[in-house]
Amino acid sequence: MNPSQESRTRLSKRQAIRLARGVAVLIALAGNDARAAIDCSVTTPGVAFGNYDASLPGPTDITGNLTVNCTRVFLDPWNVGYTLSLSRGTSGSYAPRQMSTGPSRLNYNLYRDASRSQVWGDGTASTGVVNATMRFNLFQFSNSASHTTYGRIPAGQSANPGSYADNIVVTITF
């Protein structure tokens, strides 16, 4: 190797080291800022119990669906942890929630499990939340996950027959 080739080789090694350090710094800085680029939202068609019938011998059970949609940019993490919580509704209580039609009230609740033993709330008053992780593949920039909501109206309530409603706010924290 002649001296001019040797100095070019050393110079390109130095440049490569500087370039690698620069890229590492950019990735580290972008990783902190890019995390803010992750966006998640929740959609749901709601849950519908139908018209209440007090003559039914057992509880009225239904299921509903919440869909979490998350997007990310290339440098964002591949896994995004999130928490789903549900509000108390218009009655202001989890024990139980109440739907209404005019002045009439009807007890019900929403649960995280099929056995309807874990009230889905905000983590207070003996309720629980849903904790989950959205996972992305290398070149995947959006993903969705479904979560089942289990609803129950206890039997034997002396409420007027009819269509009852409540407003529940779903909150996602990520």
GROMACS .gro file of N, CA, C and O in nm, residues 15-144:
model
  520
   15GLN      N    1  -1.399   0.877   0.939
   15GLN     CA    2  -1.529   0.927   0.896
   15GLN      C    3  -1.639   0.827   0.930
   15GLN      O    4  -1.747   0.866   0.974
   16ALA      N    5  -1.610   0.700   0.910
   16ALA     CA    6  -1.710   0.597   0.942
   16ALA      C    7  -1.742   0.597   1.091
   16ALA      O    8  -1.858   0.585   1.131
   17ILE      N    9  -1.640   0.612   1.174
   17ILE     CA   10  -1.663   0.616   1.319
   17ILE      C   11  -1.745   0.738   1.356
   17ILE      O   12  -1.841   0.730   1.432
   18ARG      N   13  -1.710   0.855   1.300
   18ARG     CA   14  -1.787   0.976   1.327
   18ARG      C   15  -1.931   0.962   1.279
   18ARG      O   16  -2.024   1.002   1.347
   19LEU      N   17  -1.946   0.905   1.160
   19LEU     CA   18  -2.080   0.886   1.105
   19LEU      C   19  -2.161   0.793   1.195
   19LEU      O   20  -2.277   0.821   1.226
   20ALA      N   21  -2.100   0.683   1.239
   20ALA     CA   22  -2.171   0.588   1.326
   20ALA      C   23  -2.212   0.655   1.457
   20ALA      O   24  -2.324   0.636   1.505
   21ARG      N   25  -2.122   0.735   1.514
   21ARG     CA   26  -2.155   0.806   1.638
   21ARG      C   27  -2.269   0.905   1.614
   21ARG      O   28  -2.360   0.917   1.696
   22GLY      N   29  -2.262   0.976   1.502
   22GLY     CA   30  -2.366   1.073   1.470
   22GLY      C   31  -2.501   1.007   1.453
   22GLY      O   32  -2.604   1.055   1.502
   23VAL      N   33  -2.504   0.893   1.384
   23VAL     CA   34  -2.630   0.820   1.363
   23VAL      C   35  -2.683   0.769   1.498
   23VAL      O   36  -2.802   0.779   1.525
   24ALA      N   37  -2.593   0.720   1.583
   24ALA     CA   38  -2.637   0.670   1.714
   24ALA      C   39  -2.699   0.782   1.797
   24ALA      O   40  -2.801   0.764   1.863
   25VAL      N   41  -2.638   0.900   1.793
   25VAL     CA   42  -2.693   1.014   1.866
   25VAL      C   43  -2.828   1.054   1.809
   25VAL      O   44  -2.923   1.079   1.882
   26LEU      N   45  -2.840   1.057   1.676
   26LEU     CA   46  -2.968   1.093   1.613
   26LEU      C   47  -3.077   0.994   1.649
   26LEU      O   48  -3.189   1.032   1.680
   27ILE      N   49  -3.044   0.866   1.648
   27ILE     CA   50  -3.143   0.764   1.684
   27ILE      C   51  -3.186   0.780   1.830
   27ILE      O   52  -3.303   0.774   1.864
   28ALA      N   53  -3.089   0.805   1.917
   28ALA     CA   54  -3.122   0.823   2.059
   28ALA      C   55  -3.211   0.945   2.079
   28ALA      O   56  -3.310   0.940   2.152
   29LEU      N   57  -3.177   1.055   2.012
   29LEU     CA   58  -3.258   1.175   2.024
   29LEU      C   59  -3.395   1.155   1.961
   29LEU      O   60  -3.498   1.195   2.016
   30ALA      N   61  -3.399   1.092   1.845
   30ALA     CA   62  -3.527   1.070   1.777
   30ALA      C   63  -3.615   0.976   1.857
   30ALA      O   64  -3.736   0.991   1.860
   31GLY      N   65  -3.554   0.878   1.925
   31GLY     CA   66  -3.632   0.785   2.006
   31GLY      C   67  -3.710   0.856   2.114
   31GLY      O   68  -3.824   0.824   2.140
   32ASN      N   69  -3.651   0.957   2.176
   32ASN     CA   70  -3.722   1.031   2.279
   32ASN      C   71  -3.834   1.115   2.221
   32ASN      O   72  -3.942   1.120   2.274
   33ASP      N   73  -3.809   1.184   2.110
   33ASP     CA   74  -3.910   1.268   2.049
   33ASP      C   75  -4.014   1.185   1.975
   33ASP      O   76  -4.132   1.220   1.972
   34ALA      N   77  -3.974   1.075   1.914
   34ALA     CA   78  -4.066   0.996   1.832
   34ALA      C   79  -4.172   0.928   1.917
   34ALA      O   80  -4.280   0.902   1.871
   35ARG      N   81  -4.142   0.900   2.042
   35ARG     CA   82  -4.241   0.834   2.128
   35ARG      C   83  -4.368   0.919   2.133
   35ARG      O   84  -4.477   0.866   2.141
   36ALA      N   85  -4.355   1.049   2.126
   36ALA     CA   86  -4.472   1.136   2.126
   36ALA      C   87  -4.553   1.123   1.998
   36ALA      O   88  -4.667   1.165   1.993
   37ALA      N   89  -4.494   1.062   1.894
   37ALA     CA   90  -4.565   1.046   1.768
   37ALA      C   91  -4.660   0.926   1.771
   37ALA      O   92  -4.742   0.911   1.682
   38ILE      N   93  -4.650   0.841   1.872
   38ILE     CA   94  -4.744   0.729   1.884
   38ILE      C   95  -4.880   0.786   1.917
   38ILE      O   96  -4.895   0.874   2.001
   39ASP      N   97  -4.981   0.734   1.849
   39ASP     CA   98  -5.117   0.781   1.873
   39ASP      C   99  -5.209   0.661   1.885
   39ASP      O  100  -5.201   0.569   1.804
   40CYS      N  101  -5.294   0.660   1.985
   40CYS     CA  102  -5.391   0.553   2.004
   40CYS      C  103  -5.529   0.613   2.028
   40CYS      O  104  -5.542   0.720   2.087
   41SER      N  105  -5.630   0.544   1.980
   41SER     CA  106  -5.768   0.586   1.999
   41SER      C  107  -5.856   0.464   2.022
   41SER      O  108  -5.815   0.351   1.995
   42VAL      N  109  -5.976   0.487   2.072
   42VAL     CA  110  -6.071   0.379   2.099
   42VAL      C  111  -6.198   0.406   2.022
   42VAL      O  112  -6.247   0.519   2.019
   43THR      N  113  -6.253   0.302   1.962
   43THR     CA  114  -6.384   0.311   1.899
   43THR      C  115  -6.472   0.200   1.955
   43THR      O  116  -6.423   0.093   1.992
   44THR      N  117  -6.599   0.228   1.962
   44THR     CA  118  -6.695   0.127   2.007
   44THR      C  119  -6.833   0.160   1.951
   44THR      O  120  -6.871   0.277   1.946
   45PRO      N  121  -6.905   0.059   1.908
   45PRO     CA  122  -7.043   0.084   1.866
   45PRO      C  123  -7.137   0.096   1.986
   45PRO      O  124  -7.255   0.123   1.970
   46GLY      N  125  -7.084   0.077   2.107
   46GLY     CA  126  -7.167   0.077   2.227
   46GLY      C  127  -7.219  -0.062   2.256
   46GLY      O  128  -7.195  -0.156   2.182
   47VAL      N  129  -7.286  -0.074   2.366
   47VAL     CA  130  -7.352  -0.201   2.401
   47VAL      C  131  -7.501  -0.173   2.411
   47VAL      O  132  -7.542  -0.067   2.456
   48ALA      N  133  -7.580  -0.269   2.367
   48ALA     CA  134  -7.726  -0.250   2.367
   48ALA      C  135  -7.791  -0.371   2.433
   48ALA      O  136  -7.780  -0.483   2.383
   49PHE      N  137  -7.857  -0.347   2.544
   49PHE     CA  138  -7.928  -0.454   2.615
   49PHE      C  139  -8.064  -0.482   2.552
   49PHE      O  140  -8.123  -0.586   2.577
   50GLY      N  141  -8.117  -0.390   2.474
   50GLY     CA  142  -8.252  -0.404   2.423
   50GLY      C  143  -8.352  -0.357   2.527
   50GLY      O  144  -8.315  -0.299   2.629
   51ASN      N  145  -8.478  -0.383   2.505
   51ASN     CA  146  -8.583  -0.343   2.601
   51ASN      C  147  -8.580  -0.432   2.724
   51ASN      O  148  -8.567  -0.555   2.713
   52TYR      N  149  -8.593  -0.371   2.841
   52TYR     CA  150  -8.592  -0.446   2.966
   52TYR      C  151  -8.725  -0.515   2.987
   52TYR      O  152  -8.832  -0.457   2.966
   53ASP      N  153  -8.717  -0.642   3.029
   53ASP     CA  154  -8.837  -0.720   3.059
   53ASP      C  155  -8.823  -0.778   3.200
   53ASP      O  156  -8.745  -0.871   3.223
   54ALA      N  157  -8.896  -0.723   3.296
   54ALA     CA  158  -8.887  -0.765   3.437
   54ALA      C  159  -8.935  -0.907   3.459
   54ALA      O  160  -8.903  -0.967   3.563
   55SER      N  161  -9.007  -0.966   3.365
   55SER     CA  162  -9.059  -1.102   3.383
   55SER      C  163  -8.955  -1.210   3.353
   55SER      O  164  -8.980  -1.326   3.382
   56LEU      N  165  -8.840  -1.172   3.298
   56LEU     CA  166  -8.736  -1.272   3.270
   56LEU      C  167  -8.682  -1.329   3.401
   56LEU      O  168  -8.654  -1.253   3.496
   57PRO      N  169  -8.665  -1.464   3.410
   57PRO     CA  170  -8.622  -1.524   3.536
   57PRO      C  171  -8.473  -1.503   3.568
   57PRO      O  172  -8.434  -1.510   3.684
   58GLY      N  173  -8.392  -1.480   3.469
   58GLY     CA  174  -8.247  -1.464   3.492
   58GLY      C  175  -8.198  -1.328   3.448
   58GLY      O  176  -8.274  -1.246   3.395
   59PRO      N  177  -8.069  -1.303   3.472
   59PRO     CA  178  -8.013  -1.174   3.431
   59PRO      C  179  -8.010  -1.161   3.279
   59PRO      O  180  -8.012  -1.260   3.206
   60THR      N  181  -8.005  -1.038   3.232
   60THR     CA  182  -7.989  -1.011   3.089
   60THR      C  183  -7.841  -0.982   3.066
   60THR      O  184  -7.787  -0.885   3.119
   61ASP      N  185  -7.775  -1.071   2.990
   61ASP     CA  186  -7.632  -1.057   2.962
   61ASP      C  187  -7.610  -1.021   2.817
   61ASP      O  188  -7.679  -1.073   2.728
   62ILE      N  189  -7.514  -0.935   2.793
   62ILE     CA  190  -7.476  -0.896   2.657
   62ILE      C  191  -7.324  -0.883   2.652
   62ILE      O  192  -7.256  -0.881   2.755
   63THR      N  193  -7.271  -0.875   2.530
   63THR     CA  194  -7.130  -0.843   2.511
   63THR      C  195  -7.119  -0.729   2.411
   63THR      O  196  -7.207  -0.710   2.327
   64GLY      N  197  -7.014  -0.655   2.424
   64GLY     CA  198  -6.983  -0.546   2.332
   64GLY      C  199  -6.835  -0.549   2.301
   64GLY      O  200  -6.761  -0.632   2.354
   65ASN      N  201  -6.793  -0.458   2.217
   65ASN     CA  202  -6.654  -0.458   2.174
   65ASN      C  203  -6.596  -0.317   2.179
   65ASN      O  204  -6.662  -0.222   2.136
   66LEU      N  205  -6.474  -0.306   2.229
   66LEU     CA  206  -6.395  -0.184   2.220
   66LEU      C  207  -6.277  -0.215   2.130
   66LEU      O  208  -6.212  -0.318   2.147
   67THR      N  209  -6.249  -0.129   2.035
   67THR     CA  210  -6.134  -0.149   1.947
   67THR      C  211  -6.033  -0.038   1.970
   67THR      O  212  -6.067   0.080   1.962
   68VAL      N  213  -5.911  -0.078   2.000
   68VAL     CA  214  -5.802   0.018   2.017
   68VAL      C  215  -5.723   0.020   1.887
   68VAL      O  216  -5.684  -0.084   1.834
   69ASN      N  217  -5.701   0.140   1.834
   69ASN     CA  218  -5.623   0.159   1.712
   69ASN      C  219  -5.502   0.244   1.747
   69ASN      O  220  -5.517   0.352   1.804
   70CYS      N  221  -5.382   0.195   1.715
   70CYS     CA  222  -5.259   0.270   1.741
   70CYS      C  223  -5.178   0.284   1.613
   70CYS      O  224  -5.176   0.193   1.530
   71THR      N  225  -5.114   0.398   1.600
   71THR     CA  226  -5.023   0.422   1.488
   71THR      C  227  -4.889   0.470   1.544
   71THR      O  228  -4.882   0.525   1.654
   72ARG      N  229  -4.784   0.447   1.467
   72ARG     CA  230  -4.651   0.489   1.508
   72ARG      C  231  -4.571   0.528   1.385
   72ARG      O  232  -4.611   0.498   1.272
   73VAL      N  233  -4.459   0.596   1.407
   73VAL     CA  234  -4.366   0.625   1.299
   73VAL      C  235  -4.250   0.528   1.310
   73VAL      O  236  -4.238   0.455   1.409
   74PHE      N  237  -4.162   0.527   1.212
   74PHE     CA  238  -4.059   0.425   1.200
   74PHE      C  239  -3.972   0.410   1.324
   74PHE      O  240  -3.941   0.300   1.365
   75LEU      N  241  -3.930   0.518   1.387
   75LEU     CA  242  -3.838   0.509   1.500
   75LEU      C  243  -3.907   0.488   1.634
   75LEU      O  244  -3.841   0.476   1.736
   76ASP      N  245  -4.039   0.483   1.636
   76ASP     CA  246  -4.112   0.461   1.761
   76ASP      C  247  -4.088   0.318   1.812
   76ASP      O  248  -4.051   0.229   1.736
   77PRO      N  249  -4.113   0.296   1.941
   77PRO     CA  250  -4.100   0.161   1.998
   77PRO      C  251  -4.195   0.062   1.927
   77PRO      O  252  -4.295   0.102   1.871
   78TRP      N  253  -4.160  -0.064   1.936
   78TRP     CA  254  -4.241  -0.169   1.873
   78TRP      C  255  -4.355  -0.214   1.962
   78TRP      O  256  -4.446  -0.283   1.917
   79ASN      N  257  -4.352  -0.179   2.087
   79ASN     CA  258  -4.457  -0.217   2.181
   79ASN      C  259  -4.508  -0.092   2.252
   79ASN      O  260  -4.429  -0.011   2.298
   80VAL      N  261  -4.639  -0.079   2.260
   80VAL     CA  262  -4.700   0.035   2.326
   80VAL      C  263  -4.795  -0.019   2.433
   80VAL      O  264  -4.895  -0.084   2.400
   81GLY      N  265  -4.764   0.007   2.558
   81GLY     CA  266  -4.853  -0.032   2.666
   81GLY      C  267  -4.966   0.070   2.680
   81GLY      O  268  -4.945   0.190   2.661
   82TYR      N  269  -5.086   0.022   2.710
   82TYR     CA  270  -5.198   0.114   2.729
   82TYR      C  271  -5.293   0.059   2.835
   82TYR      O  272  -5.292  -0.059   2.868
   83THR      N  273  -5.374   0.150   2.888
   83THR     CA  274  -5.475   0.116   2.989
   83THR      C  275  -5.610   0.169   2.942
   83THR      O  276  -5.620   0.283   2.896
   84LEU      N  277  -5.712   0.086   2.953
   84LEU     CA  278  -5.849   0.126   2.922
   84LEU      C  279  -5.930   0.134   3.051
   84LEU      O  280  -5.932   0.039   3.129
   85SER      N  281  -5.996   0.246   3.072
   85SER     CA  282  -6.083   0.260   3.189
   85SER      C  283  -6.220   0.310   3.143
   85SER      O  284  -6.233   0.373   3.039
   86LEU      N  285  -6.321   0.278   3.223
   86LEU     CA  286  -6.459   0.318   3.194
   86LEU      C  287  -6.510   0.405   3.309
   86LEU      O  288  -6.482   0.378   3.426
   87SER      N  289  -6.588   0.507   3.275
   87SER     CA  290  -6.644   0.596   3.376
   87SER      C  291  -6.760   0.530   3.450
   87SER      O  292  -6.807   0.423   3.412
   88ARG      N  293  -6.807   0.597   3.552
   88ARG     CA  294  -6.920   0.548   3.632
   88ARG      C  295  -7.053   0.561   3.558
   88ARG      O  296  -7.149   0.495   3.592
   89GLY      N  297  -7.060   0.649   3.461
   89GLY     CA  298  -7.186   0.675   3.393
   89GLY      C  299  -7.262   0.786   3.463
   89GLY      O  300  -7.212   0.851   3.555
   90THR      N  301  -7.384   0.806   3.420
   90THR     CA  302  -7.462   0.919   3.472
   90THR      C  303  -7.507   0.901   3.616
   90THR      O  304  -7.539   0.999   3.683
   91SER      N  305  -7.506   0.778   3.668
   91SER     CA  306  -7.546   0.757   3.808
   91SER      C  307  -7.437   0.798   3.905
   91SER      O  308  -7.464   0.816   4.024
   92GLY      N  309  -7.313   0.807   3.857
   92GLY     CA  310  -7.203   0.845   3.944
   92GLY      C  311  -7.152   0.734   4.033
   92GLY      O  312  -7.078   0.759   4.127
   93SER      N  313  -7.191   0.609   4.005
   93SER     CA  314  -7.151   0.497   4.090
   93SER      C  315  -7.117   0.375   4.006
   93SER      O  316  -7.172   0.354   3.899
   94TYR      N  317  -7.025   0.293   4.060
   94TYR     CA  318  -6.997   0.163   3.999
   94TYR      C  319  -7.079   0.053   4.066
   94TYR      O  320  -7.081  -0.059   4.018
   95ALA      N  321  -7.140   0.082   4.179
   95ALA     CA  322  -7.204  -0.022   4.259
   95ALA      C  323  -7.352   0.007   4.284
   95ALA      O  324  -7.388   0.049   4.392
   96PRO      N  325  -7.438  -0.020   4.194
   96PRO     CA  326  -7.413  -0.052   4.053
   96PRO      C  327  -7.424   0.075   3.967
   96PRO      O  328  -7.467   0.180   4.014
   97ARG      N  329  -7.389   0.060   3.841
   97ARG     CA  330  -7.421   0.166   3.746
   97ARG      C  331  -7.573   0.162   3.726
   97ARG      O  332  -7.638   0.061   3.752
   98GLN      N  333  -7.628   0.273   3.678
   98GLN     CA  334  -7.772   0.277   3.652
   98GLN      C  335  -7.800   0.340   3.517
   98GLN      O  336  -7.742   0.443   3.483
   99MET      N  337  -7.892   0.277   3.445
   99MET     CA  338  -7.945   0.335   3.322
   99MET      C  339  -8.077   0.400   3.357
   99MET      O  340  -8.138   0.368   3.459
  100SER      N  341  -8.122   0.488   3.271
  100SER     CA  342  -8.250   0.554   3.299
  100SER      C  343  -8.332   0.570   3.172
  100SER      O  344  -8.280   0.568   3.061
  101THR      N  345  -8.461   0.581   3.194
  101THR     CA  346  -8.555   0.624   3.092
  101THR      C  347  -8.655   0.712   3.166
  101THR      O  348  -8.727   0.665   3.254
  102GLY      N  349  -8.650   0.840   3.139
  102GLY     CA  350  -8.730   0.933   3.218
  102GLY      C  351  -8.689   0.925   3.363
  102GLY      O  352  -8.570   0.919   3.395
  103PRO      N  353  -8.785   0.915   3.457
  103PRO     CA  354  -8.749   0.906   3.599
  103PRO      C  355  -8.714   0.763   3.644
  103PRO      O  356  -8.666   0.742   3.755
  104SER      N  357  -8.739   0.663   3.561
  104SER     CA  358  -8.713   0.523   3.598
  104SER      C  359  -8.564   0.489   3.588
  104SER      O  360  -8.495   0.534   3.496
  105ARG      N  361  -8.518   0.408   3.684
  105ARG     CA  362  -8.377   0.366   3.689
  105ARG      C  363  -8.369   0.214   3.681
  105ARG      O  364  -8.457   0.143   3.731
  106LEU      N  365  -8.261   0.167   3.620
  106LEU     CA  366  -8.239   0.023   3.604
  106LEU      C  367  -8.092  -0.006   3.634
  106LEU      O  368  -8.002   0.051   3.570
  107ASN      N  369  -8.067  -0.093   3.733
  107ASN     CA  370  -7.930  -0.129   3.770
  107ASN      C  371  -7.867  -0.218   3.664
  107ASN      O  372  -7.933  -0.307   3.608
  108TYR      N  373  -7.738  -0.197   3.640
  108TYR     CA  374  -7.663  -0.281   3.547
  108TYR      C  375  -7.516  -0.262   3.578
  108TYR      O  376  -7.478  -0.178   3.660
  109ASN      N  377  -7.430  -0.339   3.511
  109ASN     CA  378  -7.287  -0.311   3.519
  109ASN      C  379  -7.215  -0.367   3.397
  109ASN      O  380  -7.272  -0.447   3.321
  110LEU      N  381  -7.092  -0.320   3.381
  110LEU     CA  382  -7.004  -0.363   3.273
  110LEU      C  383  -6.882  -0.428   3.337
  110LEU      O  384  -6.829  -0.378   3.437
  111TYR      N  385  -6.838  -0.538   3.277
  111TYR     CA  386  -6.733  -0.620   3.338
  111TYR      C  387  -6.620  -0.646   3.239
  111TYR      O  388  -6.639  -0.642   3.118
  112ARG      N  389  -6.504  -0.683   3.298
  112ARG     CA  390  -6.386  -0.716   3.218
  112ARG      C  391  -6.380  -0.865   3.185
  112ARG      O  392  -6.300  -0.905   3.101
  113ASP      N  393  -6.458  -0.947   3.251
  113ASP     CA  394  -6.447  -1.092   3.235
  113ASP      C  395  -6.583  -1.155   3.204
  113ASP      O  396  -6.688  -1.102   3.240
  114ALA      N  397  -6.579  -1.270   3.138
  114ALA     CA  398  -6.701  -1.339   3.095
  114ALA      C  399  -6.785  -1.388   3.213
  114ALA      O  400  -6.907  -1.401   3.201
  115SER      N  401  -6.724  -1.413   3.328
  115SER     CA  402  -6.801  -1.458   3.444
  115SER      C  403  -6.868  -1.340   3.516
  115SER      O  404  -6.943  -1.359   3.611
  116ARG      N  405  -6.839  -1.220   3.467
  116ARG     CA  406  -6.901  -1.097   3.518
  116ARG      C  407  -6.877  -1.080   3.669
  116ARG      O  408  -6.967  -1.048   3.745
  117SER      N  409  -6.750  -1.098   3.707
  117SER     CA  410  -6.714  -1.080   3.848
  117SER      C  411  -6.619  -0.962   3.869
  117SER      O  412  -6.601  -0.919   3.983
  118GLN      N  413  -6.561  -0.907   3.762
  118GLN     CA  414  -6.466  -0.796   3.774
  118GLN      C  415  -6.524  -0.672   3.706
  118GLN      O  416  -6.523  -0.661   3.583
  119VAL      N  417  -6.577  -0.579   3.786
  119VAL     CA  418  -6.638  -0.458   3.731
  119VAL      C  419  -6.529  -0.378   3.659
  119VAL      O  420  -6.421  -0.354   3.713
  120TRP      N  421  -6.559  -0.336   3.538
  120TRP     CA  422  -6.466  -0.256   3.459
  120TRP      C  423  -6.491  -0.109   3.492
  120TRP      O  424  -6.598  -0.056   3.465
  121GLY      N  425  -6.393  -0.047   3.555
  121GLY     CA  426  -6.405   0.093   3.595
  121GLY      C  427  -6.276   0.168   3.572
  121GLY      O  428  -6.210   0.151   3.471
  122ASP      N  429  -6.238   0.246   3.674
  122ASP     CA  430  -6.116   0.326   3.663
  122ASP      C  431  -6.011   0.285   3.765
  122ASP      O  432  -5.914   0.357   3.789
  123GLY      N  433  -6.030   0.170   3.828
  123GLY     CA  434  -5.934   0.121   3.927
  123GLY      C  435  -5.968   0.162   4.070
  123GLY      O  436  -5.898   0.124   4.163
  124THR      N  437  -6.074   0.241   4.088
  124THR     CA  438  -6.116   0.279   4.222
  124THR      C  439  -6.243   0.201   4.258
  124THR      O  440  -6.304   0.138   4.172
  125ALA      N  441  -6.283   0.209   4.384
  125ALA     CA  442  -6.409   0.150   4.431
  125ALA      C  443  -6.422   0.002   4.391
  125ALA      O  444  -6.526  -0.042   4.342
  126SER      N  445  -6.314  -0.074   4.410
  126SER     CA  446  -6.311  -0.218   4.380
  126SER      C  447  -6.334  -0.250   4.233
  126SER      O  448  -6.385  -0.357   4.199
  127THR      N  449  -6.301  -0.158   4.144
  127THR     CA  450  -6.311  -0.185   4.000
  127THR      C  451  -6.172  -0.208   3.945
  127THR      O  452  -6.071  -0.179   4.009
  128GLY      N  453  -6.168  -0.260   3.824
  128GLY     CA  454  -6.040  -0.282   3.757
  128GLY      C  455  -6.038  -0.214   3.622
  128GLY      O  456  -6.141  -0.169   3.571
  129VAL      N  457  -5.920  -0.205   3.566
  129VAL     CA  458  -5.900  -0.150   3.432
  129VAL      C  459  -5.844  -0.262   3.345
  129VAL      O  460  -5.809  -0.369   3.395
  130VAL      N  461  -5.836  -0.239   3.217
  130VAL     CA  462  -5.773  -0.334   3.125
  130VAL      C  463  -5.637  -0.278   3.088
  130VAL      O  464  -5.627  -0.166   3.037
  131ASN      N  465  -5.532  -0.355   3.115
  131ASN     CA  466  -5.397  -0.320   3.075
  131ASN      C  467  -5.357  -0.413   2.962
  131ASN      O  468  -5.377  -0.535   2.971
  132ALA      N  469  -5.304  -0.356   2.855
  132ALA     CA  470  -5.266  -0.437   2.740
  132ALA      C  471  -5.145  -0.374   2.671
  132ALA      O  472  -5.105  -0.262   2.703
  133THR      N  473  -5.090  -0.446   2.575
  133THR     CA  474  -4.977  -0.398   2.497
  133THR      C  475  -5.008  -0.418   2.350
  133THR      O  476  -5.047  -0.526   2.308
  134MET      N  477  -4.990  -0.311   2.273
  134MET     CA  478  -5.002  -0.318   2.128
  134MET      C  479  -4.863  -0.348   2.074
  134MET      O  480  -4.767  -0.279   2.106
  135ARG      N  481  -4.852  -0.451   1.992
  135ARG     CA  482  -4.722  -0.491   1.937
  135ARG      C  483  -4.719  -0.463   1.787
  135ARG      O  484  -4.816  -0.489   1.717
  136PHE      N  485  -4.606  -0.413   1.743
  136PHE     CA  486  -4.586  -0.382   1.601
  136PHE      C  487  -4.471  -0.465   1.547
  136PHE      O  488  -4.374  -0.492   1.617
  137ASN      N  489  -4.480  -0.503   1.421
  137ASN     CA  490  -4.369  -0.564   1.350
  137ASN      C  491  -4.281  -0.452   1.296
  137ASN      O  492  -4.319  -0.334   1.298
  138LEU      N  493  -4.166  -0.487   1.239
  138LEU     CA  494  -4.068  -0.388   1.195
  138LEU      C  495  -4.126  -0.279   1.106
  138LEU      O  496  -4.112  -0.162   1.133
  139PHE      N  497  -4.193  -0.316   0.999
  139PHE     CA  498  -4.246  -0.216   0.905
  139PHE      C  499  -4.397  -0.199   0.918
  139PHE      O  500  -4.464  -0.161   0.824
  140GLN      N  501  -4.450  -0.227   1.035
  140GLN     CA  502  -4.593  -0.210   1.062
  140GLN      C  503  -4.612  -0.078   1.135
  140GLN      O  504  -4.550  -0.054   1.239
  141PHE      N  505  -4.697   0.009   1.081
  141PHE     CA  506  -4.712   0.142   1.138
  141PHE      C  507  -4.850   0.166   1.198
  141PHE      O  508  -4.875   0.271   1.256
  142SER      N  509  -4.941   0.069   1.185
  142SER     CA  510  -5.070   0.078   1.253
  142SER      C  511  -5.113  -0.063   1.292
  142SER      O  512  -5.075  -0.161   1.228
  143ASN      N  513  -5.189  -0.069   1.399
  143ASN     CA  514  -5.237  -0.198   1.447
  143ASN      C  515  -5.362  -0.173   1.531
  143ASN      O  516  -5.385  -0.062   1.578
  144SER      N  517  -5.441  -0.277   1.549
  144SER     CA  518  -5.561  -0.264   1.631
  144SER      C  519  -5.578  -0.390   1.716
  144SER      O  520  -5.526  -0.496   1.683
   0.00000   0.00000   0.00000
